């Protein structure tokens, strides 16, 4: 192999950059799990750990009822469709799921995608052009940012969760034909819940549309788990909702956009990740449908999640850790320094608790943390064991007294 060609330096440069990440403690390793997802997981080194870092808010990912629903859908509809929706990839179960999501969210219609990343990637370009303005929270999810980049509309960014700045941006966008405010319903790194009541009032005042990404809300925020719009009592005032089937709503994969019929019909005709990507597997559609039926009948899982969240937030603060205040099951335990967050997560692993350190560029510089995510599946005993591990690792690293 020659050593001096451009082609070989391409690979050496990549290896050098990866070494740089490792040296700075910024390299993200992947834990390998050999069991189902759940409040307890088995890692491939044989260890059993309490899992505090899944988006498995309602505990449905490894849940037997969900698994059986997916097997039953596979039996009935087969493994896959080998087609996009508009050629020969639409089955009864896809139509039923779209109806069920729309009803659950209180929207008129829904379109499915392979992921919420695709829903956000494919929502702006078909609906808005250079005459329009998209006004986006500065901390919106990467997929929203990418989706906006794919669209010709003028871009306005408001300081995270800052309603005064949002109003300024609405004024700056006043001469545009249509304005749409876009925000994560709940922000996954901080657990912040967007102020949708105020956002909807501003939208009314400046004649703007509102879109929310409900990936960290659908299924458990609001008194019957419909999401941030229910939490803030603005159901019926949101124009577009995107979300995922890959977190609380079963945890496999898949995404959706819910809106008025004319919006959804337009997306079916024009949205590129829908038109040029395979239909959702029947097993996922069938299991998601079963999940929505279950959540529509009972708030038991949602209620247990919120009890677990309140308990953990109270106890971790009493230990002396700094957390971001709030009520969301995302609980950021702030450690500020990236290598400390890495070390802390590694020590927690030894103590039998799975948490992940987050640091720049996933969160702002100097804001490193371990992010705890509660689940309805956690037992009180598991949470107490995890809190004892937090106390021990915190003392060992001199973070608490
Ligand atoms: C996870 C997430 C997504 C992506 O969801 P996938 O279905 O996994 O692609 C999009 N937006 C937000 C806010 C998320 O948290």
XYZ file of C-alpha atoms and ligand atoms in Angstrom:
416
model
C 0.000 0.000 0.000
C 1.455 3.363 -0.925
C 1.668 5.825 1.967
C 1.786 9.205 0.323
C -1.196 9.387 -1.989
C -4.121 11.769 -1.341
C -6.240 8.680 -0.995
C -4.185 7.256 1.862
C -3.909 10.604 3.684
C -7.725 10.753 3.698
C -7.771 7.725 5.997
C -4.788 8.821 8.118
C -6.462 12.180 8.716
C -9.677 10.512 9.896
C -7.721 8.223 12.239
C -5.908 11.278 13.612
C -9.180 13.129 14.268
C -10.610 10.088 16.055
C -7.482 9.873 18.221
C -7.973 13.556 19.025
C -11.532 12.875 20.234
C -10.284 10.005 22.414
C -7.531 12.159 23.928
C -10.016 14.904 24.804
C -12.376 12.372 26.397
C -14.994 13.255 23.798
C -15.203 9.913 22.024
C -18.598 8.243 22.349
C -18.303 4.497 22.946
C -21.306 2.193 22.442
C -22.364 -0.215 25.164
C -23.518 -3.544 23.799
C -26.722 -4.881 25.355
C -27.540 -8.563 25.017
C -31.051 -8.507 26.500
C -34.300 -6.710 25.723
C -34.487 -3.030 26.529
C -35.910 -2.418 29.995
C -35.402 -1.004 33.468
C -32.797 -3.758 33.866
C -30.544 -4.694 30.972
C -27.857 -7.290 30.496
C -24.631 -6.112 28.860
C -22.503 -8.362 26.695
C -19.875 -8.558 29.447
C -22.495 -10.423 31.499
C -23.313 -7.556 33.868
C -26.843 -6.634 34.754
C -27.498 -2.901 35.062
C -30.290 -0.576 36.056
C -30.947 1.412 32.917
C -31.431 5.150 33.387
C -30.710 6.306 29.847
C -33.338 4.913 27.508
C -36.148 6.906 25.906
C -38.281 4.017 27.122
C -40.527 6.380 29.111
C -43.502 4.046 29.355
C -41.488 0.833 29.591
C -42.995 -0.549 26.381
C -39.807 -1.353 24.425
C -39.262 -4.792 25.917
C -42.845 -5.177 27.097
C -44.406 -8.563 26.351
C -47.730 -7.175 25.128
C -45.905 -4.933 22.640
C -43.694 -7.793 21.475
C -46.717 -10.055 20.930
C -48.538 -7.331 18.980
C -45.535 -6.992 16.667
C -45.345 -10.780 16.164
C -49.059 -10.912 15.413
C -48.756 -8.107 12.857
C -45.834 -9.917 11.236
C -47.909 -13.117 11.023
C -50.809 -11.266 9.469
C -49.041 -8.787 7.189
C -45.637 -10.362 6.605
C -42.143 -9.109 7.302
C -42.002 -6.160 4.937
C -43.457 -4.583 1.815
C -40.424 -3.972 -0.405
C -42.103 -0.805 -1.566
C -42.718 2.814 -0.840
C -46.244 3.666 0.220
C -47.568 4.993 -3.082
C -46.503 2.027 -5.212
C -47.588 -1.034 -3.215
C -46.515 -0.335 0.370
C -49.772 0.681 2.048
C -51.579 -1.935 4.125
C -54.667 -1.753 6.311
C -52.449 -1.548 9.376
C -50.687 1.597 8.084
C -54.013 3.347 7.496
C -55.277 2.248 10.911
C -52.142 3.544 12.599
C -52.351 6.913 10.831
C -55.957 7.253 11.977
C -55.072 6.216 15.536
C -52.191 8.714 15.818
C -54.377 11.547 14.511
C -57.131 10.684 17.005
C -54.676 10.306 19.901
C -53.150 13.726 19.209
C -56.447 15.430 18.379
C -55.384 16.186 14.798
C -57.189 15.657 11.502
C -54.776 13.337 9.684
C -51.332 11.720 9.948
C -48.576 10.544 7.597
C -46.018 7.909 8.623
C -42.257 8.039 8.042
C -39.389 5.645 8.696
C -38.210 7.947 11.504
C -39.001 11.301 13.093
C -35.708 12.433 11.579
C -37.372 11.916 8.203
C -40.649 13.518 9.301
C -38.741 16.681 10.229
C -36.504 16.390 7.185
C -39.505 16.211 4.887
C -41.981 18.637 6.419
C -40.714 22.109 5.475
C -39.650 21.942 1.850
C -43.052 20.868 0.445
C -44.978 23.470 2.466
C -42.841 26.626 2.469
C -40.730 28.572 -0.020
C -38.693 31.780 -0.265
C -41.790 33.889 0.419
C -42.197 32.345 3.860
C -40.403 32.450 7.209
C -39.508 29.657 9.629
C -38.910 30.850 13.163
C -37.046 28.212 15.127
C -35.964 27.791 18.763
C -32.147 27.874 18.971
C -32.008 24.486 20.697
C -34.308 22.625 18.330
C -33.391 19.058 17.433
C -30.810 18.423 14.697
C -33.464 16.951 12.404
C -35.487 20.192 12.507
C -32.359 22.186 11.716
C -31.574 19.896 8.786
C -35.170 20.007 7.562
C -35.140 23.804 7.585
C -31.858 23.784 5.633
C -33.546 21.780 2.880
C -36.193 24.468 2.458
C -35.912 27.875 0.740
C -37.840 29.817 3.388
C -36.149 32.678 5.266
C -34.770 31.465 8.595
C -35.205 33.208 11.912
C -33.836 31.831 15.160
C -34.994 32.846 18.624
C -33.031 32.418 21.841
C -34.004 29.144 23.478
C -37.361 29.358 25.241
C -37.215 33.195 25.167
C -40.675 34.575 24.375
C -39.487 38.184 24.093
C -36.973 37.184 21.441
C -39.580 35.044 19.683
C -41.796 38.139 19.458
C -38.905 40.145 18.020
C -38.320 37.498 15.364
C -42.035 37.439 14.526
C -41.860 41.188 13.979
C -38.737 40.818 11.843
C -40.590 38.268 9.722
C -43.729 40.414 9.417
C -43.399 41.024 5.673
C -43.266 37.324 4.829
C -46.286 35.555 3.327
C -46.530 32.787 5.935
C -44.706 32.490 9.261
C -44.330 29.255 11.192
C -42.952 28.962 14.708
C -41.163 25.647 15.258
C -40.166 24.173 18.592
C -39.441 20.889 20.305
C -42.425 20.313 22.616
C -39.985 19.062 25.242
C -36.224 19.503 24.923
C -34.391 16.247 25.406
C -31.151 17.579 26.861
C -32.674 19.835 29.551
C -36.162 18.403 30.017
C -37.514 21.904 29.344
C -41.154 21.980 28.268
C -41.845 24.660 25.651
C -44.224 27.440 26.733
C -46.842 26.498 24.196
C -49.583 28.623 25.736
C -47.475 31.747 25.228
C -46.227 30.568 21.854
C -49.811 30.070 20.641
C -50.790 33.533 21.908
C -47.877 35.075 19.998
C -48.809 33.047 16.931
C -52.343 34.466 17.121
C -51.039 38.012 17.559
C -48.672 37.783 14.565
C -50.816 35.488 12.412
C -48.323 32.639 12.422
C -48.587 28.849 12.289
C -47.187 26.632 15.059
C -45.323 23.338 14.709
C -44.101 21.152 17.581
C -41.828 18.118 17.651
C -43.273 15.779 20.260
C -40.603 13.065 20.345
C -40.073 13.551 24.092
C -43.734 14.172 24.922
C -46.160 11.961 22.989
C -47.560 9.256 25.241
C -46.827 10.816 28.626
C -47.041 14.618 28.851
C -50.462 16.069 29.629
C -53.054 14.488 31.869
C -53.907 11.738 29.383
C -50.460 11.582 27.776
C -51.341 13.307 24.500
C -48.322 15.578 24.716
C -47.124 19.125 25.305
C -50.240 20.627 23.730
C -52.394 18.817 26.286
C -49.971 19.750 29.089
C -50.399 23.446 28.202
C -54.060 23.179 27.303
C -53.595 24.260 23.678
C -54.950 21.194 21.878
C -56.571 22.453 18.675
C -54.202 25.441 18.417
C -51.198 23.534 16.995
C -50.981 23.278 13.200
C -48.313 20.596 12.740
C -47.070 17.889 15.110
C -44.123 15.639 14.345
C -43.187 12.718 16.552
C -41.561 9.337 16.867
C -42.685 5.766 17.442
C -39.146 5.069 18.623
C -39.357 6.458 22.159
C -42.342 6.262 24.528
C -44.750 4.831 21.936
C -43.135 1.395 21.776
C -39.521 2.233 21.026
C -38.903 0.398 17.745
C -38.641 3.108 15.103
C -40.807 5.179 12.830
C -42.033 8.738 12.795
C -45.048 10.760 11.831
C -46.430 14.164 10.993
C -49.961 15.049 12.088
C -51.845 18.072 10.779
C -54.887 19.145 8.772
C -55.851 17.009 5.818
C -54.541 19.423 3.173
C -51.135 19.508 4.860
C -50.899 15.718 5.073
C -52.127 15.286 1.486
C -49.457 17.719 0.299
C -46.772 15.787 2.185
C -47.960 12.499 0.665
C -47.525 14.031 -2.791
C -44.280 15.932 -2.220
C -42.331 14.954 0.892
C -39.133 13.306 -0.278
C -38.362 10.999 2.689
C -41.928 9.643 2.268
C -41.841 9.301 -1.505
C -38.364 7.820 -1.812
C -38.043 5.572 1.252
C -39.553 2.239 2.208
C -42.814 1.870 4.074
C -42.784 1.181 7.823
C -42.534 -2.547 8.642
C -45.937 -4.084 9.489
C -44.592 -5.375 12.827
C -43.889 -1.791 13.886
C -47.186 -0.445 12.585
C -49.160 -3.207 14.323
C -47.358 -2.877 17.651
C -47.623 0.936 17.591
C -51.344 0.599 17.001
C -51.645 -1.719 20.015
C -49.641 0.758 22.117
C -51.951 3.640 21.203
C -55.042 1.562 22.010
C -53.538 0.694 25.384
C -52.622 4.313 26.186
C -56.064 5.534 25.128
C -57.714 3.130 27.597
C -55.622 3.849 30.680
C -53.184 6.430 32.024
C -51.606 3.897 34.377
C -48.168 3.875 32.710
C -48.104 7.649 32.318
C -49.073 8.077 35.983
C -46.371 5.673 37.177
C -43.772 7.488 35.083
C -44.656 10.814 36.704
C -44.545 9.282 40.210
C -41.086 7.864 39.480
C -39.956 11.213 38.086
C -41.123 13.203 41.114
C -39.470 10.701 43.468
C -36.126 10.698 41.643
C -35.992 14.489 41.203
C -36.611 15.032 44.919
C -34.089 12.429 46.103
C -31.243 13.346 43.737
C -31.500 17.022 44.702
C -31.435 16.063 48.389
C -28.153 14.216 47.786
C -26.678 17.561 46.767
C -26.524 17.195 42.998
C -27.392 20.120 40.762
C -30.256 19.252 38.467
C -32.157 21.304 35.931
C -35.484 21.991 37.639
C -38.742 20.866 36.104
C -41.211 18.009 35.925
C -40.083 16.136 32.813
C -38.751 12.543 33.143
C -35.517 13.797 31.571
C -33.431 14.781 34.606
C -30.102 16.405 33.723
C -27.628 15.889 36.549
C -25.142 18.679 35.891
C -21.421 17.882 36.115
C -20.295 20.727 33.776
C -16.934 19.207 32.785
C -16.817 16.688 29.897
C -14.119 14.343 31.255
C -15.810 14.352 34.692
C -19.085 13.348 33.054
C -17.279 10.506 31.268
C -15.594 9.355 34.492
C -18.820 9.570 36.423
C -20.698 7.466 33.867
C -17.880 4.876 33.883
C -17.959 4.630 37.702
C -21.756 4.306 37.661
C -21.364 1.427 35.227
C -19.076 -0.333 37.699
C -21.701 0.282 40.368
C -24.373 -1.342 38.202
C -26.149 1.702 36.760
C -26.275 2.636 33.100
C -26.131 6.402 32.516
C -24.469 8.298 29.690
C -22.289 11.380 29.877
C -23.311 14.157 27.477
C -20.978 16.920 26.451
C -20.186 19.312 23.625
C -21.353 19.309 20.834
C -24.491 17.488 22.035
C -24.889 20.103 24.799
C -23.223 23.560 25.009
C -19.564 23.819 26.091
C -19.213 23.708 29.900
C -22.667 22.136 30.343
C -21.612 18.477 30.531
C -23.953 16.211 32.420
C -25.314 12.764 32.916
C -28.853 12.691 31.730
C -31.191 10.453 33.672
C -34.395 9.336 32.016
C -37.074 7.813 34.165
C -39.371 5.051 32.986
C -42.707 3.667 34.126
C -40.872 0.334 34.236
C -38.523 1.373 37.070
C -39.393 -0.045 40.469
C -38.902 2.009 43.634
C -36.147 -0.427 44.679
C -34.290 0.069 41.395
C -34.456 3.832 41.801
C -33.210 3.604 45.377
C -30.295 1.404 44.304
C -29.465 3.869 41.525
C -29.606 6.810 43.946
C -27.200 5.013 46.305
C -24.801 4.599 43.376
C -25.126 8.317 42.547
C -24.261 9.131 46.159
C -21.211 6.860 46.137
C -19.827 7.964 42.761
C -20.556 11.608 43.632
C -18.584 11.393 46.878
C -15.705 9.500 45.295
C -15.336 12.156 42.620
C -15.716 14.965 45.168
C -18.910 16.270 43.550
C -21.053 16.068 46.693
C -20.293 15.933 50.396
C -35.207 11.467 18.859
C -35.686 12.721 18.234
C -35.911 12.800 16.861
C -35.586 11.659 15.942
O -36.466 10.586 16.155
P -36.245 9.235 15.346
O -37.615 8.674 15.174
O -35.358 8.382 16.186
O -35.604 9.598 14.053
C -36.424 13.969 16.346
N -36.695 15.032 17.140
C -36.478 14.988 18.473
C -36.781 16.183 19.306
C -35.948 13.851 19.054
O -35.700 13.823 20.357
